[in-house]
mmCIF file of N, CA and C in Angstrom:
data_model
loop_
_atom_site.group_PDB
_atom_site.id
_atom_site.type_symbol
_atom_site.label_atom_id
_atom_site.label_comp_id
_atom_site.label_asym_id
_atom_site.label_seq_id
_atom_site.Cartn_x
_atom_site.Cartn_y
_atom_site.Cartn_z
ATOM 1 N N UNK A 29 15.698 -22.714 -17.603
ATOM 2 C CA UNK A 29 14.943 -21.936 -17.431
ATOM 3 C C UNK A 29 14.531 -20.820 -16.242
ATOM 4 N N UNK A 30 15.123 -19.850 -15.919
ATOM 5 C CA UNK A 30 14.756 -18.974 -14.868
ATOM 6 C C UNK A 30 13.537 -18.306 -14.800
ATOM 7 N N UNK A 31 12.770 -18.604 -14.421
ATOM 8 C CA UNK A 31 11.289 -18.431 -14.315
ATOM 9 C C UNK A 31 11.278 -17.060 -13.151
ATOM 10 N N UNK A 32 10.944 -15.915 -13.152
ATOM 11 C CA UNK A 32 10.838 -15.032 -11.744
ATOM 12 C C UNK A 32 9.578 -14.980 -11.155
ATOM 13 N N UNK A 33 9.119 -14.807 -9.943
ATOM 14 C CA UNK A 33 7.788 -15.113 -9.899
ATOM 15 C C UNK A 33 7.686 -14.284 -9.133
ATOM 16 N N UNK A 34 6.752 -12.773 -8.994
ATOM 17 C CA UNK A 34 6.768 -11.651 -8.330
ATOM 18 C C UNK A 34 5.144 -11.487 -7.313
ATOM 19 N N UNK A 35 5.308 -10.637 -6.295
ATOM 20 C CA UNK A 35 4.171 -10.572 -5.029
ATOM 21 C C UNK A 35 4.102 -9.127 -4.971
ATOM 22 N N UNK A 36 3.139 -8.701 -4.495
ATOM 23 C CA UNK A 36 3.167 -7.211 -4.572
ATOM 24 C C UNK A 36 1.747 -7.015 -3.147
ATOM 25 N N UNK A 37 2.666 -6.170 -2.203
ATOM 26 C CA UNK A 37 1.827 -5.581 -0.994
ATOM 27 C C UNK A 37 1.963 -3.893 -0.943
ATOM 28 N N UNK A 38 0.775 -3.413 -1.249
ATOM 29 C CA UNK A 38 0.457 -1.970 -1.632
ATOM 30 C C UNK A 38 -0.276 -1.467 -0.405
ATOM 31 N N UNK A 39 0.348 -0.068 0.064
ATOM 32 C CA UNK A 39 -0.460 0.621 0.946
ATOM 33 C C UNK A 39 -0.672 0.359 1.982
ATOM 34 N N UNK A 40 0.976 -0.370 2.858
ATOM 35 C CA UNK A 40 0.882 -0.617 3.823
ATOM 36 C C UNK A 40 1.400 0.225 4.758
ATOM 37 N N UNK A 41 0.486 0.660 5.758
ATOM 38 C CA UNK A 41 0.823 1.637 6.846
ATOM 39 C C UNK A 41 1.992 1.412 7.988
ATOM 40 N N UNK A 42 3.029 1.556 6.793
ATOM 41 C CA UNK A 42 4.665 1.999 7.596
ATOM 42 C C UNK A 42 5.460 2.498 7.065
ATOM 43 N N UNK A 43 6.350 3.582 7.397
ATOM 44 C CA UNK A 43 7.435 3.783 6.855
ATOM 45 C C UNK A 43 8.598 3.118 5.907
ATOM 46 N N UNK A 44 9.018 3.324 4.910
ATOM 47 C CA UNK A 44 9.699 2.594 4.438
ATOM 48 C C UNK A 44 11.048 2.469 4.450
ATOM 49 N N UNK A 45 11.895 3.695 5.428
ATOM 50 C CA UNK A 45 12.724 3.203 5.839
ATOM 51 C C UNK A 45 12.976 1.843 6.762
ATOM 52 N N UNK A 46 11.963 1.658 7.440
ATOM 53 C CA UNK A 46 11.962 0.771 8.345
ATOM 54 C C UNK A 46 11.714 -0.758 8.159
ATOM 55 N N UNK A 47 11.055 -0.600 6.579
ATOM 56 C CA UNK A 47 10.832 -1.896 5.581
ATOM 57 C C UNK A 47 12.282 -2.170 5.284
ATOM 58 N N UNK A 48 13.108 -0.738 4.423
ATOM 59 C CA UNK A 48 13.820 -1.191 3.846
ATOM 60 C C UNK A 48 15.306 -1.880 4.842
ATOM 61 N N UNK A 49 15.330 -1.478 5.941
ATOM 62 C CA UNK A 49 16.004 -2.071 6.668
ATOM 63 C C UNK A 49 16.233 -3.842 6.660
ATOM 64 N N UNK A 50 15.018 -4.578 6.698
ATOM 65 C CA UNK A 50 14.325 -5.529 6.435
ATOM 66 C C UNK A 50 15.006 -6.352 5.031
ATOM 67 N N UNK A 51 14.286 -5.189 4.352
ATOM 68 C CA UNK A 51 14.711 -5.863 2.667
ATOM 69 C C UNK A 51 16.481 -5.868 2.558
ATOM 70 N N UNK A 52 17.088 -5.159 2.912
ATOM 71 C CA UNK A 52 18.523 -5.089 2.592
ATOM 72 C C UNK A 52 19.221 -6.410 3.274
ATOM 73 N N UNK A 53 18.497 -6.775 4.240
ATOM 74 C CA UNK A 53 19.106 -7.927 4.800
ATOM 75 C C UNK A 53 19.035 -9.304 3.964
ATOM 76 N N UNK A 54 17.707 -9.412 3.346
ATOM 77 C CA UNK A 54 17.080 -10.741 2.628
ATOM 78 C C UNK A 54 17.682 -10.737 1.052
ATOM 79 N N UNK A 55 17.863 -9.455 0.505
ATOM 80 C CA UNK A 55 18.188 -9.313 -0.775
ATOM 81 C C UNK A 55 19.324 -10.089 -1.459
ATOM 82 N N UNK A 56 19.791 -11.157 -2.318
ATOM 83 C CA UNK A 56 20.420 -12.063 -2.827
ATOM 84 C C UNK A 56 20.686 -13.617 -2.193
ATOM 85 N N UNK A 57 20.089 -13.457 -0.944
ATOM 86 C CA UNK A 57 19.519 -14.736 -0.278
ATOM 87 C C UNK A 57 18.969 -15.927 -0.806
ATOM 88 N N UNK A 58 18.883 -17.019 -0.296
ATOM 89 C CA UNK A 58 18.141 -18.255 -0.613
ATOM 90 C C UNK A 58 16.360 -17.820 0.303
ATOM 91 N N UNK A 59 15.821 -18.832 -0.448
ATOM 92 C CA UNK A 59 14.121 -18.150 -0.044
ATOM 93 C C UNK A 59 14.440 -18.888 1.402
ATOM 94 N N UNK A 60 15.311 -20.105 1.991
ATOM 95 C CA UNK A 60 15.350 -20.364 2.957
ATOM 96 C C UNK A 60 15.622 -19.731 4.198
ATOM 97 N N UNK A 61 16.792 -19.097 3.300
ATOM 98 C CA UNK A 61 17.521 -18.020 4.728
ATOM 99 C C UNK A 61 16.431 -16.451 4.765
ATOM 100 N N UNK A 62 16.146 -16.396 3.760
ATOM 101 C CA UNK A 62 15.474 -15.377 4.020
ATOM 102 C C UNK A 62 14.198 -15.560 5.426
ATOM 103 N N UNK A 63 13.897 -16.406 4.763
ATOM 104 C CA UNK A 63 12.642 -16.690 5.860
ATOM 105 C C UNK A 63 12.786 -16.849 7.243
ATOM 106 N N UNK A 64 13.924 -16.949 7.322
ATOM 107 C CA UNK A 64 14.903 -17.277 8.593
ATOM 108 C C UNK A 64 14.836 -16.221 9.681
ATOM 109 N N UNK A 65 15.386 -15.617 8.645
ATOM 110 C CA UNK A 65 15.949 -13.937 8.927
ATOM 111 C C UNK A 65 14.496 -13.627 9.744
ATOM 112 N N UNK A 66 13.926 -13.542 8.859
ATOM 113 C CA UNK A 66 12.716 -12.811 8.722
ATOM 114 C C UNK A 66 11.488 -13.437 9.765
ATOM 115 N N UNK A 67 11.676 -14.493 9.916
ATOM 116 C CA UNK A 67 11.016 -15.024 10.913
ATOM 117 C C UNK A 67 11.226 -14.682 12.802
ATOM 118 N N UNK A 68 12.386 -14.575 12.771
ATOM 119 C CA UNK A 68 12.940 -14.325 14.144
ATOM 120 C C UNK A 68 13.361 -12.910 14.163
ATOM 121 N N UNK A 69 12.674 -11.898 13.199
ATOM 122 C CA UNK A 69 13.461 -10.583 13.579
ATOM 123 C C UNK A 69 12.479 -9.876 14.020
ATOM 124 N N UNK A 70 12.035 -9.191 15.160
ATOM 125 C CA UNK A 70 11.030 -8.829 16.197
ATOM 126 C C UNK A 70 10.236 -7.281 14.742
ATOM 127 N N UNK A 71 10.778 -6.430 13.951
ATOM 128 C CA UNK A 71 10.523 -5.609 13.379
ATOM 129 C C UNK A 71 9.201 -6.088 12.671
ATOM 130 N N UNK A 72 8.000 -4.803 12.384
ATOM 131 C CA UNK A 72 6.779 -5.010 11.846
ATOM 132 C C UNK A 72 7.295 -5.479 10.327
ATOM 133 N N UNK A 73 7.978 -4.487 9.570
ATOM 134 C CA UNK A 73 8.843 -4.727 8.442
ATOM 135 C C UNK A 73 9.472 -5.967 8.051
ATOM 136 N N UNK A 74 9.626 -6.816 9.094
ATOM 137 C CA UNK A 74 9.700 -8.139 8.737
ATOM 138 C C UNK A 74 8.778 -9.263 8.669
ATOM 139 N N UNK A 75 7.508 -8.745 8.999
ATOM 140 C CA UNK A 75 6.633 -9.145 9.424
ATOM 141 C C UNK A 75 5.962 -9.025 8.008
ATOM 142 N N UNK A 76 5.557 -7.438 6.826
ATOM 143 C CA UNK A 76 5.216 -7.633 5.962
ATOM 144 C C UNK A 76 6.017 -8.224 5.147
ATOM 145 N N UNK A 77 7.215 -7.942 5.101
ATOM 146 C CA UNK A 77 8.054 -8.907 3.927
ATOM 147 C C UNK A 77 7.947 -10.475 3.707
ATOM 148 N N UNK A 78 7.570 -11.324 4.628
ATOM 149 C CA UNK A 78 7.472 -12.667 5.002
ATOM 150 C C UNK A 78 6.051 -12.910 4.774
ATOM 151 N N UNK A 79 5.340 -12.226 4.676
ATOM 152 C CA UNK A 79 3.973 -12.309 4.052
ATOM 153 C C UNK A 79 3.952 -11.867 2.589
ATOM 154 N N UNK A 80 4.892 -10.990 2.067
ATOM 155 C CA UNK A 80 4.812 -11.026 0.347
ATOM 156 C C UNK A 80 5.584 -12.238 -0.009
ATOM 157 N N UNK A 81 6.815 -12.776 0.882
ATOM 158 C CA UNK A 81 7.687 -13.439 0.323
ATOM 159 C C UNK A 81 6.679 -14.451 0.402
ATOM 160 N N UNK A 82 5.891 -15.371 1.325
ATOM 161 C CA UNK A 82 5.291 -16.068 0.946
ATOM 162 C C UNK A 82 4.413 -16.669 0.035
ATOM 163 N N UNK A 83 3.387 -15.309 -0.330
ATOM 164 C CA UNK A 83 2.681 -15.019 -1.703
ATOM 165 C C UNK A 83 4.242 -15.545 -2.657
ATOM 166 N N UNK A 84 4.964 -15.303 -3.254
ATOM 167 C CA UNK A 84 5.686 -15.326 -4.202
ATOM 168 C C UNK A 84 6.003 -16.278 -4.123
ATOM 169 N N UNK A 85 6.453 -17.297 -3.025
ATOM 170 C CA UNK A 85 6.856 -18.623 -2.917
ATOM 171 C C UNK A 85 5.762 -19.587 -3.484
ATOM 172 N N UNK A 86 4.254 -18.791 -2.871
ATOM 173 C CA UNK A 86 3.026 -19.931 -3.419
ATOM 174 C C UNK A 86 2.714 -20.081 -4.458
ATOM 175 N N UNK A 87 3.044 -18.911 -5.306
ATOM 176 C CA UNK A 87 2.805 -18.764 -6.844
ATOM 177 C C UNK A 87 4.218 -19.551 -7.596
ATOM 178 N N UNK A 88 4.924 -19.245 -6.889
ATOM 179 C CA UNK A 88 6.647 -20.410 -7.363
ATOM 180 C C UNK A 88 5.627 -22.066 -7.467
ATOM 181 N N UNK A 89 5.381 -22.362 -6.112
ATOM 182 C CA UNK A 89 5.228 -23.883 -6.088
ATOM 183 C C UNK A 89 3.710 -24.223 -6.866
ATOM 184 N N UNK A 90 3.341 -23.279 -6.936
ATOM 185 C CA UNK A 90 1.696 -23.389 -8.210
ATOM 186 C C UNK A 90 2.681 -24.141 -9.397
ATOM 187 N N UNK A 91 3.462 -23.394 -9.917
ATOM 188 C CA UNK A 91 4.247 -23.511 -11.569
ATOM 189 C C UNK A 91 5.588 -24.778 -11.420
ATOM 190 N N UNK A 92 5.560 -25.476 -10.048
ATOM 191 C CA UNK A 92 5.775 -26.189 -9.744
ATOM 192 C C UNK A 92 7.872 -26.525 -9.865
ATOM 193 N N UNK A 93 7.994 -25.342 -9.079
ATOM 194 C CA UNK A 93 9.504 -25.083 -8.407
ATOM 195 C C UNK A 93 9.635 -25.063 -7.375
ATOM 196 N N UNK A 94 10.592 -25.978 -7.035
ATOM 197 C CA UNK A 94 11.000 -26.528 -5.380
ATOM 198 C C UNK A 94 11.768 -25.042 -4.726
ATOM 199 N N UNK A 95 11.718 -25.002 -3.728
ATOM 200 C CA UNK A 95 11.686 -24.926 -2.552
ATOM 201 C C UNK A 95 13.161 -24.332 -2.841
ATOM 202 N N UNK A 96 13.805 -25.699 -2.671
ATOM 203 C CA UNK A 96 15.536 -25.077 -2.405
ATOM 204 C C UNK A 96 16.455 -24.300 -3.664
ATOM 205 N N UNK A 97 15.125 -24.155 -4.753
ATOM 206 C CA UNK A 97 15.809 -23.846 -5.927
ATOM 207 C C UNK A 97 15.723 -22.163 -6.370
ATOM 208 N N UNK A 98 14.653 -21.754 -5.433
ATOM 209 C CA UNK A 98 13.822 -20.010 -5.416
ATOM 210 C C UNK A 98 15.035 -19.548 -4.561
ATOM 211 N N UNK A 99 15.646 -17.994 -5.152
ATOM 212 C CA UNK A 99 16.846 -17.442 -4.486
ATOM 213 C C UNK A 99 15.752 -15.889 -4.801
ATOM 214 N N UNK A 100 15.966 -14.574 -3.913
ATOM 215 C CA UNK A 100 15.691 -13.197 -4.030
ATOM 216 C C UNK A 100 16.078 -12.909 -5.123
ATOM 217 N N UNK A 101 15.907 -12.762 -6.055
ATOM 218 C CA UNK A 101 15.948 -11.305 -7.308
ATOM 219 C C UNK A 101 16.043 -10.248 -7.209
ATOM 220 N N UNK A 102 14.618 -9.813 -6.089
ATOM 221 C CA UNK A 102 14.748 -8.533 -5.930
ATOM 222 C C UNK A 102 13.633 -7.725 -5.113
ATOM 223 N N UNK A 103 13.951 -6.847 -4.619
ATOM 224 C CA UNK A 103 12.928 -6.460 -3.274
ATOM 225 C C UNK A 103 12.618 -4.942 -3.454
ATOM 226 N N UNK A 104 11.850 -4.391 -3.732
ATOM 227 C CA UNK A 104 11.744 -3.022 -3.701
ATOM 228 C C UNK A 104 10.440 -1.987 -2.398
ATOM 229 N N UNK A 105 11.133 -1.347 -1.830
ATOM 230 C CA UNK A 105 9.878 -0.704 -0.832
ATOM 231 C C UNK A 105 10.005 0.542 -1.764
ATOM 232 N N UNK A 106 8.947 0.623 -2.112
ATOM 233 C CA UNK A 106 8.330 2.280 -2.317
ATOM 234 C C UNK A 106 7.504 3.301 -1.955
ATOM 235 N N UNK A 107 7.393 4.635 -2.012
ATOM 236 C CA UNK A 107 6.387 5.195 -0.986
ATOM 237 C C UNK A 107 5.216 5.086 -1.908
ATOM 238 N N UNK A 108 4.472 4.811 -0.795
ATOM 239 C CA UNK A 108 2.842 4.864 -1.411
ATOM 240 C C UNK A 108 2.006 6.452 -1.348
ATOM 241 N N UNK A 109 1.096 6.270 -1.470
ATOM 242 C CA UNK A 109 0.408 7.595 -1.169
ATOM 243 C C UNK A 109 0.162 7.782 0.245
ATOM 244 N N UNK A 110 0.521 8.996 1.305
ATOM 245 C CA UNK A 110 0.470 9.379 2.605
ATOM 246 C C UNK A 110 -1.396 9.560 2.756
ATOM 247 N N UNK A 111 -1.129 8.701 3.987
ATOM 248 C CA UNK A 111 -2.553 9.127 4.594
ATOM 249 C C UNK A 111 -2.521 10.903 5.469
ATOM 250 N N UNK A 112 -3.017 11.455 4.848
ATOM 251 C CA UNK A 112 -3.375 12.764 5.640
ATOM 252 C C UNK A 112 -4.402 13.107 6.876
ATOM 253 N N UNK A 113 -4.353 13.180 8.128
ATOM 254 C CA UNK A 113 -5.228 13.500 8.747
ATOM 255 C C UNK A 113 -5.069 15.168 9.304
ATOM 256 N N UNK A 114 -6.079 15.443 9.921
ATOM 257 C CA UNK A 114 -5.950 16.798 10.955
ATOM 258 C C UNK A 114 -6.047 16.951 12.714
ATOM 259 N N UNK A 115 -4.937 17.495 13.179
ATOM 260 C CA UNK A 115 -5.118 17.814 14.130
ATOM 261 C C UNK A 115 -5.634 19.200 14.374
ATOM 262 N N UNK A 116 -6.457 19.384 15.912
ATOM 263 C CA UNK A 116 -6.494 20.696 16.000
ATOM 264 C C UNK A 116 -5.135 21.424 16.626
ATOM 265 N N UNK A 117 -5.247 22.835 16.445
ATOM 266 C CA UNK A 117 -3.918 24.003 16.884
ATOM 267 C C UNK A 117 -4.565 25.021 17.605
ATOM 268 N N UNK A 118 -3.700 25.476 17.804
ATOM 269 C CA UNK A 118 -4.291 26.668 18.759
ATOM 270 C C UNK A 118 -4.852 27.913 17.603
ATOM 271 N N UNK A 119 -5.565 28.331 18.416
ATOM 272 C CA UNK A 119 -6.135 29.945 17.571
ATOM 273 C C UNK A 119 -7.567 29.283 16.488
ATOM 274 N N UNK A 120 -7.895 27.983 16.444
ATOM 275 C CA UNK A 120 -8.389 27.342 15.902
ATOM 276 C C UNK A 120 -8.134 27.116 14.565
ATOM 277 N N UNK A 121 -6.665 26.606 14.630
ATOM 278 C CA UNK A 121 -6.057 26.382 13.244
ATOM 279 C C UNK A 121 -5.869 24.991 12.977
ATOM 280 N N UNK A 122 -5.993 24.617 11.935
ATOM 281 C CA UNK A 122 -5.967 22.702 11.944
ATOM 282 C C UNK A 122 -4.284 22.659 11.577
ATOM 283 N N UNK A 123 -3.479 21.437 12.273
ATOM 284 C CA UNK A 123 -2.024 21.121 11.317
ATOM 285 C C UNK A 123 -2.522 19.782 10.962
ATOM 286 N N UNK A 124 -1.621 19.780 9.715
ATOM 287 C CA UNK A 124 -2.096 18.554 8.852
ATOM 288 C C UNK A 124 -1.242 17.321 9.522
ATOM 289 N N UNK A 125 -1.074 16.367 9.554
ATOM 290 C CA UNK A 125 -0.212 15.020 10.207
ATOM 291 C C UNK A 125 -0.266 13.875 8.708
ATOM 292 N N UNK A 126 0.616 14.103 8.237
ATOM 293 C CA UNK A 126 1.157 12.567 7.094
ATOM 294 C C UNK A 126 1.935 11.627 7.705
ATOM 295 N N UNK A 127 0.544 10.377 7.446
ATOM 296 C CA UNK A 127 0.688 8.724 7.923
ATOM 297 C C UNK A 127 1.698 8.105 6.526
ATOM 298 N N UNK A 128 2.441 8.066 6.628
ATOM 299 C CA UNK A 128 3.529 7.417 5.327
ATOM 300 C C UNK A 128 2.866 6.210 5.273
ATOM 301 N N UNK A 129 2.802 5.485 4.011
ATOM 302 C CA UNK A 129 2.375 4.117 3.410
ATOM 303 C C UNK A 129 3.527 3.774 2.811
ATOM 304 N N UNK A 130 3.599 2.569 2.785
ATOM 305 C CA UNK A 130 4.702 1.646 1.621
ATOM 306 C C UNK A 130 3.944 0.543 0.540
ATOM 307 N N UNK A 131 4.974 0.569 -0.594
ATOM 308 C CA UNK A 131 4.387 -0.127 -1.739
ATOM 309 C C UNK A 131 5.344 -1.332 -1.211
ATOM 310 N N UNK A 132 5.122 -3.067 -1.074
ATOM 311 C CA UNK A 132 6.395 -3.919 -1.212
ATOM 312 C C UNK A 132 6.539 -4.476 -2.210
ATOM 313 N N UNK A 133 7.131 -4.568 -2.634
ATOM 314 C CA UNK A 133 7.831 -6.518 -4.248
ATOM 315 C C UNK A 133 8.511 -6.899 -3.947
ATOM 316 N N UNK A 134 8.512 -8.144 -3.766
ATOM 317 C CA UNK A 134 9.368 -9.297 -3.526
ATOM 318 C C UNK A 134 9.688 -9.836 -5.352
ATOM 319 N N UNK A 135 10.500 -10.328 -5.538
ATOM 320 C CA UNK A 135 10.680 -11.008 -6.551
ATOM 321 C C UNK A 135 11.621 -12.044 -6.282
ATOM 322 N N UNK A 136 11.305 -13.146 -6.798
ATOM 323 C CA UNK A 136 11.910 -14.506 -6.365
ATOM 324 C C UNK A 136 12.168 -15.195 -7.595
ATOM 325 N N UNK A 137 13.857 -15.285 -8.024
ATOM 326 C CA UNK A 137 13.787 -16.226 -9.268
ATOM 327 C C UNK A 137 14.273 -17.482 -9.012
ATOM 328 N N UNK A 138 14.724 -18.425 -9.921
ATOM 329 C CA UNK A 138 14.615 -20.323 -9.978
ATOM 330 C C UNK A 138 15.961 -20.226 -10.259
ATOM 331 N N UNK A 139 16.846 -20.558 -9.552
ATOM 332 C CA UNK A 139 18.471 -21.031 -10.359
ATOM 333 C C UNK A 139 18.666 -22.175 -10.378
ATOM 334 N N UNK A 140 19.463 -22.743 -11.571
ATOM 335 C CA UNK A 140 19.584 -24.090 -11.579
ATOM 336 C C UNK A 140 21.132 -24.596 -10.869
ATOM 337 N N UNK A 141 20.513 -26.037 -10.431
ATOM 338 C CA UNK A 141 21.268 -26.342 -9.243
ATOM 339 C C UNK A 141 21.788 -27.429 -9.837
ATOM 340 N N UNK A 142 22.560 -27.570 -10.875
ATOM 341 C CA UNK A 142 23.423 -28.383 -11.783
ATOM 342 C C UNK A 142 24.646 -28.160 -11.310
ATOM 343 N N UNK A 143 25.801 -29.047 -10.981
ATOM 344 C CA UNK A 143 26.583 -27.913 -10.699
ATOM 345 C C UNK A 143 27.843 -29.161 -11.862
ATOM 346 N N UNK A 144 28.725 -28.580 -12.245
ATOM 347 C CA UNK A 144 30.162 -29.624 -13.050
ATOM 348 C C UNK A 144 30.698 -30.341 -11.814
ATOM 349 N N UNK A 145 31.340 -31.455 -12.331
ATOM 350 C CA UNK A 145 31.959 -32.124 -11.251
ATOM 351 C C UNK A 145 33.458 -31.630 -11.390
ATOM 352 N N UNK A 146 34.216 -31.575 -10.231
ATOM 353 C CA UNK A 146 35.556 -31.657 -10.542
ATOM 354 C C UNK A 146 36.049 -32.655 -10.671
ATOM 355 N N UNK A 147 37.744 -32.575 -11.762
ATOM 356 C CA UNK A 147 37.643 -33.890 -12.180
ATOM 357 C C UNK A 147 39.811 -33.327 -11.502
#
């Protein structure tokens, strides 16, 4: 049984490139290893990914899946709606400032731990 558990974090006030740097490091690893990587990273994107990963792991635990059997299946970092602000410019004009936001999606899947014995 390969169940997949997904967690989303929408409209977080950080750029996609900053979060994708950390997302590439954790893709395909076990949940324990990914948590270790994200916990000791000083980047803001690591904190946001760890928060989302913990949510996905909590929903997996509610279904009775052990932490040791979970693996990172998919990490998506998409562009959110930019926050638009205005700043005064010369001659009475206004310049627009676009502050980026991100949508973060983390999926974990259960992997079977049965191994065939070597003869």
